Amino acid sequence: MNVHPLPPSAFKGEGMTSQRARDRLAVKLKEEGIRDQRVIDVIRNTPRHHFIDQALHSRAYENTALPIGHGQTISQPWVVARMTEALLEFGTPQKVLEIGTGSGYQAVVLAQVVPQVFTVERIEELLRQARRRFRQLGLTNIRSRHDDGKLGWADEAPFDAIILTAAGDAIPHAVLDQLSPTGVLVAPVGSPSNQTLIRMRGDGQGDFVQEELAAVSFVPLLGGIG
Ligand code: SAH
């Protein structure tokens, strides 16, 4: 069960077609190795078509990344599911930081399974649209900020979990410094043509255990604000 399910108004006016398409997507995610039932349930109950342009609505429940303007993309549902599952595996983090709000979809998925989500986006227009979606979906546990996410969100640190949804050569130091000593971080790392999804877990002594989870393809982590 979702900890914070979306209200019925989030689904107002949508036909059964969308729900059936989401049910099919949930089955596909399971077939493709997603194990955490909470994550499957949340994706089944999140209207992804709200996060993309009307012209793409018919493709909202395909397991693909889609353009959201400004050269950015909403991540592939499997990737959102895998990253969320990887963050939850050792227990539910209380405070989660996301770098790269984009459409807001990943933040909304997280906000249904953890108490508090903080999300940072460098492109103001994307953030404005994402905030409108958070409001329309009735979510009150997401805080967002227009800033360079390479700096993290110092005033709210430490975070029990951090997720980056854009890929850099390495995890920015400021971001890693804001992870709690036993926290979990999930991020794509590498060059545009060769990226790996990694997970880092603090051992409580100031060191991290790092694992490689999957080959992925994300937009680049850029510096400064747009
Ligand atoms: N999580 C998003 C994925 C968006 S794509 C979703 O669910 O839709 C990645 C996003 O990261 C883009 O919107 C891009 O503008 C943003 N981004 C890239 N570099 C950034 C940085 N340094 N700080 C904040 N956001 C950044």
Tab-separated table of N, CA and C in Angstrom, residues 14-111:
chain	number	residue	atom	x	y	z
A	14	GLU	N	-10.392	10.911	-16.038
A	14	GLU	CA	-9.679	9.961	-16.894
A	14	GLU	C	-10.528	8.700	-17.050
A	15	GLY	N	-10.491	8.117	-18.237
A	15	GLY	CA	-11.292	6.923	-18.477
A	15	GLY	C	-10.599	5.696	-17.930
A	16	MET	N	-11.186	4.539	-18.179
A	16	MET	CA	-10.583	3.272	-17.755
A	16	MET	C	-9.330	2.957	-18.577
A	17	THR	N	-9.211	3.606	-19.731
A	17	THR	CA	-8.069	3.319	-20.606
A	17	THR	C	-6.749	3.560	-19.889
A	18	SER	N	-6.669	4.681	-19.173
A	18	SER	CA	-5.423	5.010	-18.485
A	18	SER	C	-5.121	3.988	-17.400
A	19	GLN	N	-6.162	3.604	-16.637
A	19	GLN	CA	-5.914	2.631	-15.571
A	19	GLN	C	-5.464	1.290	-16.150
A	20	ARG	N	-6.095	0.893	-17.256
A	20	ARG	CA	-5.682	-0.381	-17.882
A	20	ARG	C	-4.244	-0.297	-18.384
A	21	ALA	N	-3.898	0.859	-18.957
A	21	ALA	CA	-2.533	1.038	-19.462
A	21	ALA	C	-1.529	0.996	-18.310
A	22	ARG	N	-1.907	1.578	-17.170
A	22	ARG	CA	-1.010	1.538	-16.008
A	22	ARG	C	-0.903	0.122	-15.443
A	23	ASP	N	-2.006	-0.615	-15.457
A	23	ASP	CA	-1.964	-2.008	-14.988
A	23	ASP	C	-1.000	-2.819	-15.848
A	24	ARG	N	-1.078	-2.596	-17.165
A	24	ARG	CA	-0.165	-3.320	-18.076
A	24	ARG	C	1.294	-2.939	-17.812
A	25	LEU	N	1.516	-1.639	-17.557
A	25	LEU	CA	2.883	-1.184	-17.262
A	25	LEU	C	3.393	-1.863	-15.987
A	26	ALA	N	2.517	-1.972	-14.983
A	26	ALA	CA	2.917	-2.607	-13.719
A	26	ALA	C	3.333	-4.058	-13.962
A	27	VAL	N	2.583	-4.767	-14.787
A	27	VAL	CA	2.912	-6.164	-15.110
A	27	VAL	C	4.278	-6.226	-15.795
A	28	LYS	N	4.497	-5.302	-16.714
A	28	LYS	CA	5.755	-5.275	-17.455
A	28	LYS	C	6.949	-5.018	-16.518
A	29	LEU	N	6.764	-4.100	-15.573
A	29	LEU	CA	7.855	-3.790	-14.642
A	29	LEU	C	8.216	-5.027	-13.817
A	30	LYS	N	7.192	-5.767	-13.426
A	30	LYS	CA	7.422	-7.013	-12.677
A	30	LYS	C	8.195	-8.001	-13.536
A	31	GLU	N	7.736	-8.151	-14.782
A	31	GLU	CA	8.417	-9.076	-15.700
A	31	GLU	C	9.874	-8.678	-15.896
A	32	GLU	N	10.123	-7.365	-15.825
A	32	GLU	CA	11.484	-6.890	-16.048
A	32	GLU	C	12.273	-6.744	-14.757
A	33	GLY	N	11.808	-7.421	-13.702
A	33	GLY	CA	12.669	-7.595	-12.530
A	33	GLY	C	12.430	-6.677	-11.351
A	34	ILE	N	11.418	-5.798	-11.409
A	34	ILE	CA	11.127	-4.963	-10.235
A	34	ILE	C	10.408	-5.836	-9.207
A	35	ARG	N	10.957	-5.858	-7.995
A	35	ARG	CA	10.466	-6.778	-6.966
A	35	ARG	C	9.634	-6.115	-5.876
A	36	ASP	N	9.876	-4.829	-5.626
A	36	ASP	CA	9.231	-4.157	-4.494
A	36	ASP	C	7.780	-3.812	-4.840
A	37	GLN	N	6.858	-4.505	-4.173
A	37	GLN	CA	5.440	-4.332	-4.495
A	37	GLN	C	4.956	-2.912	-4.223
A	38	ARG	N	5.552	-2.246	-3.229
A	38	ARG	CA	5.163	-0.851	-2.964
A	38	ARG	C	5.433	0.016	-4.184
A	39	VAL	N	6.567	-0.218	-4.810
A	39	VAL	CA	6.950	0.584	-5.976
A	39	VAL	C	6.021	0.294	-7.155
A	40	ILE	N	5.726	-0.984	-7.354
A	40	ILE	CA	4.803	-1.368	-8.427
A	40	ILE	C	3.440	-0.704	-8.194
A	41	ASP	N	2.970	-0.765	-6.942
A	41	ASP	CA	1.655	-0.187	-6.630
A	41	ASP	C	1.624	1.320	-6.878
A	42	VAL	N	2.706	1.984	-6.499
A	42	VAL	CA	2.742	3.436	-6.683
A	42	VAL	C	2.718	3.785	-8.167
A	43	ILE	N	3.474	3.057	-8.968
A	43	ILE	CA	3.487	3.365	-10.402
A	43	ILE	C	2.120	3.052	-11.018
A	44	ARG	N	1.492	2.009	-10.528
A	44	ARG	CA	0.150	1.681	-11.019
A	44	ARG	C	-0.853	2.781	-10.661
A	45	ASN	N	-0.549	3.535	-9.606
A	45	ASN	CA	-1.495	4.549	-9.131
A	45	ASN	C	-1.004	5.983	-9.314
A	46	THR	N	-0.095	6.187	-10.251
A	46	THR	CA	0.383	7.550	-10.520
A	46	THR	C	0.095	7.901	-11.986
A	47	PRO	N	-0.697	8.955	-12.200
A	47	PRO	CA	-1.078	9.323	-13.572
A	47	PRO	C	0.080	9.985	-14.330
A	48	ARG	N	0.917	9.162	-14.985
A	48	ARG	CA	2.118	9.704	-15.647
A	48	ARG	C	1.755	10.670	-16.771
A	49	HIS	N	0.550	10.535	-17.333
A	49	HIS	CA	0.179	11.456	-18.416
A	49	HIS	C	0.086	12.906	-17.943
A	50	HIS	N	-0.087	13.134	-16.639
A	50	HIS	CA	-0.104	14.508	-16.113
A	50	HIS	C	1.264	15.190	-16.245
A	51	PHE	N	2.304	14.408	-16.484
A	51	PHE	CA	3.672	14.935	-16.416
A	51	PHE	C	4.267	15.221	-17.788
A	52	ILE	N	3.463	14.977	-18.830
A	52	ILE	CA	3.960	15.195	-20.182
A	52	ILE	C	2.954	15.995	-20.998
A	53	ASP	N	3.417	16.511	-22.118
A	53	ASP	CA	2.570	17.299	-23.005
A	53	ASP	C	1.409	16.440	-23.543
A	54	GLN	N	0.276	17.113	-23.727
A	54	GLN	CA	-0.926	16.439	-24.243
A	54	GLN	C	-0.648	15.600	-25.499
A	55	ALA	N	0.193	16.131	-26.371
A	55	ALA	CA	0.466	15.449	-27.650
A	55	ALA	C	1.097	14.065	-27.443
A	56	LEU	N	1.664	13.842	-26.256
A	56	LEU	CA	2.332	12.556	-25.988
A	56	LEU	C	1.507	11.651	-25.070
A	57	HIS	N	0.296	12.101	-24.718
A	57	HIS	CA	-0.489	11.339	-23.729
A	57	HIS	C	-0.681	9.873	-24.091
A	58	SER	N	-0.831	9.591	-25.391
A	58	SER	CA	-1.086	8.198	-25.781
A	58	SER	C	0.127	7.310	-25.492
A	59	ARG	N	1.295	7.940	-25.252
A	59	ARG	CA	2.502	7.142	-24.990
A	59	ARG	C	2.899	7.151	-23.517
A	60	ALA	N	2.055	7.752	-22.679
A	60	ALA	CA	2.431	7.982	-21.281
A	60	ALA	C	2.780	6.703	-20.528
A	61	TYR	N	2.137	5.574	-20.888
A	61	TYR	CA	2.365	4.345	-20.115
A	61	TYR	C	3.220	3.328	-20.852
A	62	GLU	N	3.928	3.823	-21.890
A	62	GLU	CA	4.967	2.984	-22.500
A	62	GLU	C	6.180	3.032	-21.578
A	63	ASN	N	6.958	1.964	-21.614
A	63	ASN	CA	8.138	1.927	-20.758
A	63	ASN	C	9.320	2.633	-21.440
A	64	THR	N	9.129	3.938	-21.730
A	64	THR	CA	10.189	4.703	-22.397
A	64	THR	C	10.298	6.093	-21.784
A	65	ALA	N	11.492	6.681	-21.932
A	65	ALA	CA	11.672	8.090	-21.577
A	65	ALA	C	10.958	8.918	-22.646
A	66	LEU	N	10.455	10.098	-22.274
A	66	LEU	CA	9.757	10.959	-23.240
A	66	LEU	C	10.224	12.405	-23.041
A	67	PRO	N	10.203	13.205	-24.125
A	67	PRO	CA	10.655	14.603	-23.984
A	67	PRO	C	9.700	15.442	-23.141
A	68	ILE	N	10.268	16.362	-22.337
A	68	ILE	CA	9.445	17.276	-21.522
A	68	ILE	C	9.791	18.737	-21.825
A	69	GLY	N	10.514	18.979	-22.936
A	69	GLY	CA	10.910	20.348	-23.288
A	69	GLY	C	12.258	20.699	-22.698
A	70	HIS	N	12.836	21.820	-23.172
A	70	HIS	CA	14.137	22.300	-22.703
A	70	HIS	C	15.240	21.245	-22.854
A	71	GLY	N	15.050	20.333	-23.811
A	71	GLY	CA	16.063	19.300	-24.060
A	71	GLY	C	16.118	18.220	-22.988
A	72	GLN	N	15.097	18.165	-22.114
A	72	GLN	CA	15.117	17.216	-20.984
A	72	GLN	C	14.085	16.111	-21.218
A	73	THR	N	14.151	15.066	-20.391
A	73	THR	CA	13.220	13.945	-20.538
A	73	THR	C	12.665	13.504	-19.186
A	74	ILE	N	11.458	12.942	-19.224
A	74	ILE	CA	10.916	12.219	-18.066
A	74	ILE	C	11.515	10.821	-18.183
A	75	SER	N	12.041	10.293	-17.078
A	75	SER	CA	12.763	9.016	-17.143
A	75	SER	C	11.824	7.862	-17.501
A	76	GLN	N	12.432	6.806	-18.003
A	76	GLN	CA	11.717	5.570	-18.322
A	76	GLN	C	11.109	4.987	-17.027
A	77	PRO	N	9.858	4.538	-17.031
A	77	PRO	CA	9.256	3.998	-15.807
A	77	PRO	C	10.093	2.909	-15.131
A	78	TRP	N	10.719	2.025	-15.916
A	78	TRP	CA	11.535	0.976	-15.289
A	78	TRP	C	12.673	1.583	-14.468
A	79	VAL	N	13.263	2.649	-15.003
A	79	VAL	CA	14.376	3.294	-14.306
A	79	VAL	C	13.889	3.967	-13.023
A	80	VAL	N	12.730	4.634	-13.101
A	80	VAL	CA	12.144	5.258	-11.910
A	80	VAL	C	11.873	4.181	-10.856
A	81	ALA	N	11.315	3.062	-11.306
A	81	ALA	CA	10.998	1.968	-10.386
A	81	ALA	C	12.270	1.387	-9.761
A	82	ARG	N	13.275	1.153	-10.594
A	82	ARG	CA	14.514	0.538	-10.094
A	82	ARG	C	15.221	1.440	-9.087
A	83	MET	N	15.259	2.746	-9.402
A	83	MET	CA	15.931	3.691	-8.497
A	83	MET	C	15.178	3.814	-7.178
A	84	THR	N	13.852	3.839	-7.261
A	84	THR	CA	13.045	3.960	-6.039
A	84	THR	C	13.216	2.711	-5.180
A	85	GLU	N	13.153	1.564	-5.825
A	85	GLU	CA	13.347	0.284	-5.124
A	85	GLU	C	14.724	0.237	-4.447
A	86	ALA	N	15.736	0.706	-5.169
A	86	ALA	CA	17.105	0.677	-4.629
A	86	ALA	C	17.246	1.590	-3.411
A	87	LEU	N	16.475	2.677	-3.386
A	87	LEU	CA	16.533	3.594	-2.232
A	87	LEU	C	15.826	3.015	-1.013
A	88	LEU	N	14.806	2.173	-1.253
A	88	LEU	CA	13.968	1.666	-0.155
A	88	LEU	C	14.466	0.353	0.435
A	89	GLU	N	15.445	-0.269	-0.222
A	89	GLU	CA	15.784	-1.657	0.097
A	89	GLU	C	16.221	-1.910	1.535
A	90	PHE	N	16.871	-0.919	2.161
A	90	PHE	CA	17.385	-1.147	3.522
A	90	PHE	C	16.500	-0.518	4.588
A	91	GLY	N	15.283	-0.140	4.214
A	91	GLY	CA	14.378	0.534	5.145
A	91	GLY	C	13.900	1.825	4.507
A	92	THR	N	12.821	2.376	5.046
A	92	THR	CA	12.241	3.574	4.442
A	92	THR	C	12.977	4.827	4.908
A	93	PRO	N	13.613	5.552	3.984
A	93	PRO	CA	14.274	6.798	4.391
A	93	PRO	C	13.229	7.861	4.745
A	94	GLN	N	13.515	8.670	5.767
A	94	GLN	CA	12.557	9.703	6.189
A	94	GLN	C	12.634	10.940	5.293
A	95	LYS	N	13.859	11.368	4.996
A	95	LYS	CA	14.085	12.579	4.201
A	95	LYS	C	14.867	12.216	2.963
A	96	VAL	N	14.295	12.507	1.793
A	96	VAL	CA	14.958	12.165	0.539
A	96	VAL	C	15.212	13.441	-0.275
A	97	LEU	N	16.419	13.556	-0.800
A	97	LEU	CA	16.761	14.668	-1.695
A	97	LEU	C	16.843	14.148	-3.123
A	98	GLU	N	16.147	14.824	-4.047
A	98	GLU	CA	16.266	14.512	-5.465
A	98	GLU	C	16.951	15.671	-6.174
A	99	ILE	N	17.941	15.380	-7.003
A	99	ILE	CA	18.581	16.401	-7.846
A	99	ILE	C	18.055	16.186	-9.266
A	100	GLY	N	17.351	17.168	-9.813
A	100	GLY	CA	16.796	17.056	-11.166
A	100	GLY	C	15.309	16.753	-11.139
A	101	THR	N	14.506	17.753	-10.746
A	101	THR	CA	13.053	17.566	-10.628
A	101	THR	C	12.415	17.208	-11.967
A	102	GLY	N	12.875	17.873	-13.043
A	102	GLY	CA	12.312	17.633	-14.376
A	102	GLY	C	10.803	17.778	-14.378
A	103	SER	N	10.100	16.750	-14.794
A	103	SER	CA	8.633	16.788	-14.842
A	103	SER	C	8.010	16.707	-13.459
A	104	GLY	N	8.761	16.185	-12.485
A	104	GLY	CA	8.217	15.982	-11.142
A	104	GLY	C	7.720	14.559	-10.894
A	105	TYR	N	7.776	13.714	-11.925
A	105	TYR	CA	7.215	12.353	-11.785
A	105	TYR	C	7.951	11.526	-10.716
A	106	GLN	N	9.276	11.520	-10.779
A	106	GLN	CA	10.033	10.732	-9.792
A	106	GLN	C	9.755	11.251	-8.367
A	107	ALA	N	9.666	12.558	-8.215
A	107	ALA	CA	9.386	13.134	-6.892
A	107	ALA	C	8.013	12.678	-6.392
A	108	VAL	N	7.032	12.635	-7.291
A	108	VAL	CA	5.676	12.236	-6.913
A	108	VAL	C	5.640	10.740	-6.559
A	109	VAL	N	6.399	9.933	-7.275
A	109	VAL	CA	6.494	8.505	-6.926
A	109	VAL	C	7.096	8.372	-5.519
A	110	LEU	N	8.174	9.076	-5.272
A	110	LEU	CA	8.825	9.007	-3.958
A	110	LEU	C	7.906	9.505	-2.838
A	111	ALA	N	7.200	10.589	-3.117
A	111	ALA	CA	6.367	11.224	-2.077
A	111	ALA	C	5.249	10.309	-1.596
